[in-house]
CSV table of C-alpha atoms in Angstrom, one decimal:
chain,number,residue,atom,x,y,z
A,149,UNK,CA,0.0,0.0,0.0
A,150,UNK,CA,1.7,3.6,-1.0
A,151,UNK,CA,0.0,6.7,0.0
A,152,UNK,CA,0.1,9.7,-2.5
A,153,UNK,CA,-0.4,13.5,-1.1
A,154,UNK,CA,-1.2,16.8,-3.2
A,155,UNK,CA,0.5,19.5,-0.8
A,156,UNK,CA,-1.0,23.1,-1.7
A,157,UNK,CA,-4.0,23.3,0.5
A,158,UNK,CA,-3.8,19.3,1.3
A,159,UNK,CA,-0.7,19.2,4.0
A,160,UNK,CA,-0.1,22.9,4.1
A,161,UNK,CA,-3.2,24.7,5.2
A,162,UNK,CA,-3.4,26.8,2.0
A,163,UNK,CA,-1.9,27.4,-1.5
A,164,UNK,CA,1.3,27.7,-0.7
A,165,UNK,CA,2.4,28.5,-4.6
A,166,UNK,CA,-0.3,31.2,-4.8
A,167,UNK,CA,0.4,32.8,-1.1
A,168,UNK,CA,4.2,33.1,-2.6
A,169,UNK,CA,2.6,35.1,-5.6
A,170,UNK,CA,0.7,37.2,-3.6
A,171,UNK,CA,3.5,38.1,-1.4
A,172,UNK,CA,6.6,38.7,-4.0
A,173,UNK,CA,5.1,38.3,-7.5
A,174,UNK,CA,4.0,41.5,-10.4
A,175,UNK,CA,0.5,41.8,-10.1
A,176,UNK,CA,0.0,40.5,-13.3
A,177,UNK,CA,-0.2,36.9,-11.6
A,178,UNK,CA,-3.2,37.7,-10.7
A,179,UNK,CA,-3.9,38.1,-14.6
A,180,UNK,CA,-2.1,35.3,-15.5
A,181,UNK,CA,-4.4,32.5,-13.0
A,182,UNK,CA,-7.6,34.1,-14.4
A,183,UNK,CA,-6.7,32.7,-17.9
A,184,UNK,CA,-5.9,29.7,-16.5
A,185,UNK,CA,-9.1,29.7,-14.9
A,186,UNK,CA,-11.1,30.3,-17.7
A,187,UNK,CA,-9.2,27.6,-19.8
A,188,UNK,CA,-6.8,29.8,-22.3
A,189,UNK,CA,-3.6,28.4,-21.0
A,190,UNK,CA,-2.5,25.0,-19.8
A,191,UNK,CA,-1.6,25.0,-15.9
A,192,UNK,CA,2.2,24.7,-16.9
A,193,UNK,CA,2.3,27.4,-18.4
A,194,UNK,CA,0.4,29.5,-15.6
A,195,UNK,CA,2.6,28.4,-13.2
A,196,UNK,CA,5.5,29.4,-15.6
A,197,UNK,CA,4.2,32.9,-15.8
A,198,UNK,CA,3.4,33.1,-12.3
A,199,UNK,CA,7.3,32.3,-11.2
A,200,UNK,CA,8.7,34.7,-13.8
A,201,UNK,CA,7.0,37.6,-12.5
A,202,UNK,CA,9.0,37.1,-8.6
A,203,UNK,CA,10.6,39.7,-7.6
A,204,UNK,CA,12.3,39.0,-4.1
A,205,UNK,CA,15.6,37.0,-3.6
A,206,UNK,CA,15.7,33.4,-2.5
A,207,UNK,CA,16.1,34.2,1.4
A,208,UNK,CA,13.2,36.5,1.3
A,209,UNK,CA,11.0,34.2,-0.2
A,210,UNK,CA,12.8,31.1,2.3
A,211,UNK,CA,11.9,33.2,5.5
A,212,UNK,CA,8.4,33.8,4.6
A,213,UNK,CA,8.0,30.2,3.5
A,214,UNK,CA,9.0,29.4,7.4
A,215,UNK,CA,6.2,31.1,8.3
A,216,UNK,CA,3.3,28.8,6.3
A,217,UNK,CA,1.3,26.3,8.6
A,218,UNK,CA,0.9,22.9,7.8
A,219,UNK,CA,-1.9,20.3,9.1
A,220,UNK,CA,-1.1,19.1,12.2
A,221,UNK,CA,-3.0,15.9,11.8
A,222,UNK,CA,-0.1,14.8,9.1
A,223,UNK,CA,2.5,14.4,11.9
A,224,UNK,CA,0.0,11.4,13.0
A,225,UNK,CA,-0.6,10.4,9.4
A,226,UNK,CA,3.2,10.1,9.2
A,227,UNK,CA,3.4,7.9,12.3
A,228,UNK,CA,0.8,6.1,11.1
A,229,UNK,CA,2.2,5.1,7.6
A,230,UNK,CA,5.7,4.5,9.3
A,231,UNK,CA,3.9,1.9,11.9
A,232,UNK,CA,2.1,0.2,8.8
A,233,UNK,CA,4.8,0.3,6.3
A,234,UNK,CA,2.7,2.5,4.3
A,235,UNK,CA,5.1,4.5,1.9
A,236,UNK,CA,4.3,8.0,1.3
A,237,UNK,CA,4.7,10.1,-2.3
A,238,UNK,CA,4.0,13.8,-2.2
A,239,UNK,CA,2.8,14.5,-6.0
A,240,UNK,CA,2.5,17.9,-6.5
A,241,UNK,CA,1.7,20.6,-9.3
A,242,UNK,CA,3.5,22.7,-7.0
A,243,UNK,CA,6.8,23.8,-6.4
A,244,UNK,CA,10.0,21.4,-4.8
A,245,UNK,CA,11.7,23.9,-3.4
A,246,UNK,CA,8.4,25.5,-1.7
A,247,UNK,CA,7.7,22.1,-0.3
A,248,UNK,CA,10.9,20.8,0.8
A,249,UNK,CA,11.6,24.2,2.7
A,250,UNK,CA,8.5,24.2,4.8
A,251,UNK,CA,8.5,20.7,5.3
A,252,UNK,CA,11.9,20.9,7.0
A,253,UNK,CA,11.1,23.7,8.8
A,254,UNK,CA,8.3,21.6,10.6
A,255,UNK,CA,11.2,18.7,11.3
A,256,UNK,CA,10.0,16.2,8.6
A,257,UNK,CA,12.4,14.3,6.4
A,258,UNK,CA,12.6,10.7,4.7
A,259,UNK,CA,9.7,11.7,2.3
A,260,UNK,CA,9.6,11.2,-1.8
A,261,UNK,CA,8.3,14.7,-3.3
A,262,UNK,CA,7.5,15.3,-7.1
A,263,UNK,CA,7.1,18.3,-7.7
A,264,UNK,CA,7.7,21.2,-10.6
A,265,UNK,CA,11.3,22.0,-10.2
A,266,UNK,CA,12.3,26.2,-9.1
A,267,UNK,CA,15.2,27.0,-11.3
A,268,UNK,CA,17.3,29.9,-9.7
A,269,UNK,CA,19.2,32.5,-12.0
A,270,UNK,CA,20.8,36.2,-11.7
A,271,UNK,CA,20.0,38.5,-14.7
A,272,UNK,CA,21.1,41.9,-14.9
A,273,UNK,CA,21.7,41.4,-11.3
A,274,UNK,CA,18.4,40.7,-10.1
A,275,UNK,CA,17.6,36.9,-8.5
A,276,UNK,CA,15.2,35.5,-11.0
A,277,UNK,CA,13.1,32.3,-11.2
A,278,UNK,CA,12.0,29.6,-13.7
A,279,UNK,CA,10.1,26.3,-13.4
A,280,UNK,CA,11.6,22.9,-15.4
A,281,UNK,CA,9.0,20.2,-15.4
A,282,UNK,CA,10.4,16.6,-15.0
A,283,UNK,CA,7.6,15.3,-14.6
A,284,UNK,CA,5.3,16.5,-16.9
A,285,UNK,CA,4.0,14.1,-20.0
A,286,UNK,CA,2.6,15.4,-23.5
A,287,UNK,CA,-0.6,12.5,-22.9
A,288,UNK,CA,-1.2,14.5,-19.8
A,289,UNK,CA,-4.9,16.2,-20.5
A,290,UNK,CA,-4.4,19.4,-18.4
A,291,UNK,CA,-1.4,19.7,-19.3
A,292,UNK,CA,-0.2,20.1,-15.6
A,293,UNK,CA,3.5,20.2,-14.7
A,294,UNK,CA,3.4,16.8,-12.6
A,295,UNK,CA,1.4,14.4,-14.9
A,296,UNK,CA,-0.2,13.0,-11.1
A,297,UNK,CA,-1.9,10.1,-13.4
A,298,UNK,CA,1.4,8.5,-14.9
A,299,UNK,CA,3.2,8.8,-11.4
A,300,UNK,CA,0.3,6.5,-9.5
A,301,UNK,CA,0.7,4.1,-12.9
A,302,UNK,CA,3.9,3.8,-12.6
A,303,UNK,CA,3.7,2.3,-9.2
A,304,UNK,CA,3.2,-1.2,-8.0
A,305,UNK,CA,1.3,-1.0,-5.3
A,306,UNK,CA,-2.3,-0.5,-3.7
A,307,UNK,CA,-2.8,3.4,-3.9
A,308,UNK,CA,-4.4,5.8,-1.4
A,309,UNK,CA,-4.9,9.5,-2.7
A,310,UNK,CA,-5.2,12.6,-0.5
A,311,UNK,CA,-5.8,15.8,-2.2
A,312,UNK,CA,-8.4,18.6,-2.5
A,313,UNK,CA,-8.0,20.4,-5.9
A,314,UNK,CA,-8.2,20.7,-9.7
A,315,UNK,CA,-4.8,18.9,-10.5
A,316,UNK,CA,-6.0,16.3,-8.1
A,317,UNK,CA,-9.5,15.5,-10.7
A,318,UNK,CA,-7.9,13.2,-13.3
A,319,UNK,CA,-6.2,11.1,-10.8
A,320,UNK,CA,-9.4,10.6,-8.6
A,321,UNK,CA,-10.5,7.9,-11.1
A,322,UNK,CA,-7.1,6.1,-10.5
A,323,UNK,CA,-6.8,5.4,-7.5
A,324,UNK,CA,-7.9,2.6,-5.5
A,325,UNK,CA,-9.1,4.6,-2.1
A,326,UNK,CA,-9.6,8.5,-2.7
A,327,UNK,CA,-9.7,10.8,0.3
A,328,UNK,CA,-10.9,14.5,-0.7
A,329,UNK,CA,-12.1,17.8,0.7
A,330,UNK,CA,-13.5,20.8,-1.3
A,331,UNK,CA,-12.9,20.6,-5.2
A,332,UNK,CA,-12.0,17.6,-5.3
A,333,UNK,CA,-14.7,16.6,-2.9
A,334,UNK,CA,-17.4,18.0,-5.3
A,335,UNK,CA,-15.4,16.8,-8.4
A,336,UNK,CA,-16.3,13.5,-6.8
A,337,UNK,CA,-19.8,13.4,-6.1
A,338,UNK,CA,-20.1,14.6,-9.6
A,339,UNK,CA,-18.6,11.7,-11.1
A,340,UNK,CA,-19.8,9.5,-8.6
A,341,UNK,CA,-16.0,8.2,-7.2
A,342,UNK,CA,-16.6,7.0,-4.3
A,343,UNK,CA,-14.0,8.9,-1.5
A,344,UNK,CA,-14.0,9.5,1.7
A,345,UNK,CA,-14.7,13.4,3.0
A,346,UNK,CA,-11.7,14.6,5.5
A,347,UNK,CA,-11.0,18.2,6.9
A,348,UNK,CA,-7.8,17.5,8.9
A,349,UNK,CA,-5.3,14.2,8.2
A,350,UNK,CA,-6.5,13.2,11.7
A,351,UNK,CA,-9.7,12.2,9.5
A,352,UNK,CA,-7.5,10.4,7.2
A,353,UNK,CA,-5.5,8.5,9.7
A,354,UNK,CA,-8.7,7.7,11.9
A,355,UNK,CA,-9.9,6.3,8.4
A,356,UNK,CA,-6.6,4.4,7.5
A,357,UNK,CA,-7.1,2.2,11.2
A,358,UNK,CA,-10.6,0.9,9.8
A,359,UNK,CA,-8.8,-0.1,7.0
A,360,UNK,CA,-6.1,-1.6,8.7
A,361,UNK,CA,-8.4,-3.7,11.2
A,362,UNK,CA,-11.5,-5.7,10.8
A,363,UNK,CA,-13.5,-3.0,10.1
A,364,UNK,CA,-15.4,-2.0,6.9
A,365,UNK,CA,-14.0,1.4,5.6
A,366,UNK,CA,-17.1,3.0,3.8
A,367,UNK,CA,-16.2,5.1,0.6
A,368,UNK,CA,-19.7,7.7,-0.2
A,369,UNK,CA,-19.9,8.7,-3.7
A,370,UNK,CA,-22.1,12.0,-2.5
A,371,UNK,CA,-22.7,12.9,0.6
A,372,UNK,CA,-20.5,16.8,0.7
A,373,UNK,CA,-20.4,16.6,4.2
A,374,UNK,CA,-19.8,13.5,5.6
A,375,UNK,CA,-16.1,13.1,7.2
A,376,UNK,CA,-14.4,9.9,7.9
């Protein structure tokens, strides 16, 4: 059994990606996720945009990243997986660098992370950003940065997916047991996957015992606010 996390809004406690726009970005990001939004440009290249219009150094956006929350519930989640030899994959159409900094700063290590690569550059003096996407495939329908679908393919094993957002949609017909909040929860009452609702990973892992014992872990296909 492998478990597979989106980060942005799913272990940290918002969108980590867009709260680093907000903070050090042109205001033309803003521009930039609306077309997105409304379907003129694949998510790569939003997030693309979005990173080449920073404009802070790398320590200014480190220290503010130090300052981003994450669920507390995953610390038990971790624990959890670790006691059940559960591996976990953070898949992400994030940012590496975004994740691996704030998951440090909260003292965990030891986990896989795919994730859009930050590319850091000087030009005409100035610290500047691009994104390189290892990860991403041509067959990959949204065209996101991380192809989410081919990752859980690729692996061998019984797959648990935890996420709560658009680049988490394709992959919720994938895998075997799908745990979701908001978008993704309504993505999946509309296409009738059966998931499990969860606010907090204390949900998840409460979930992941039923699973783990005798009892019957019940997947709803509709219910918006039922919680595991």
């Amino acid at each position: 059994m492998q478990a597979f996390c989106d980060f942005d809004g799913t272990i940290s406690m918002l969108d980590v990606s867009d709260a680093v726009f907000a903070q050090f970005s042109l205001p033309q990001w803003r521009d930039v996720e609306e077309r997105w939004e409304e379907g003129l440009i694949s998510a790569r290249q939003c997030m693309r945009a979005q990173v080449d219009l920073i404009r802070a150094s790398q320590a200014e956006i480190d220290d503010f990243l130090d300052t981003l929350a994450i669920d507390e519930g995953f610390f038990a989640f971790q624990r959890f997986c670790v006691e059940h030899a559960i591996a976990i994959t953070i898949v992400s159409d994030g940012v590496d660098h975004f994740i691996r900094r704030i998951l440090a700063n909260h003292g965990i290590t030891g986990i896989d992370i795919i994730a859009n690569r930050l590319m850091h550059y000087h030009e005409a003096g100035e610290e500047r950003f691009d994104l390189a996407f290892p990860h991403a495939r041509d067959t990959c329908r949204p065209q996101s940065g991380v192809c989410k679908c081919s990752v859980l393919s690729a692996a061998r094993s019984t797959h648990i997916y935890v996420g709560d957002g658009r680049s988490d949609f394709c992959v919720s017909h994938d895998a075997r047991f799908v745990f979701a909040k908001a978008k993704l929860a309504t993505y999946c009452e509309e296409h009738r996957i059966p998931y499990v609702g969860f606010t907090s990973f204390h949900d998840v892992t409460h979930a992941l015992r039923s699973l783990t014992s005798a009892e019957p872990l019940q997947f709803l296909p509709r219910s918006r606010s039922t919680t595991a």
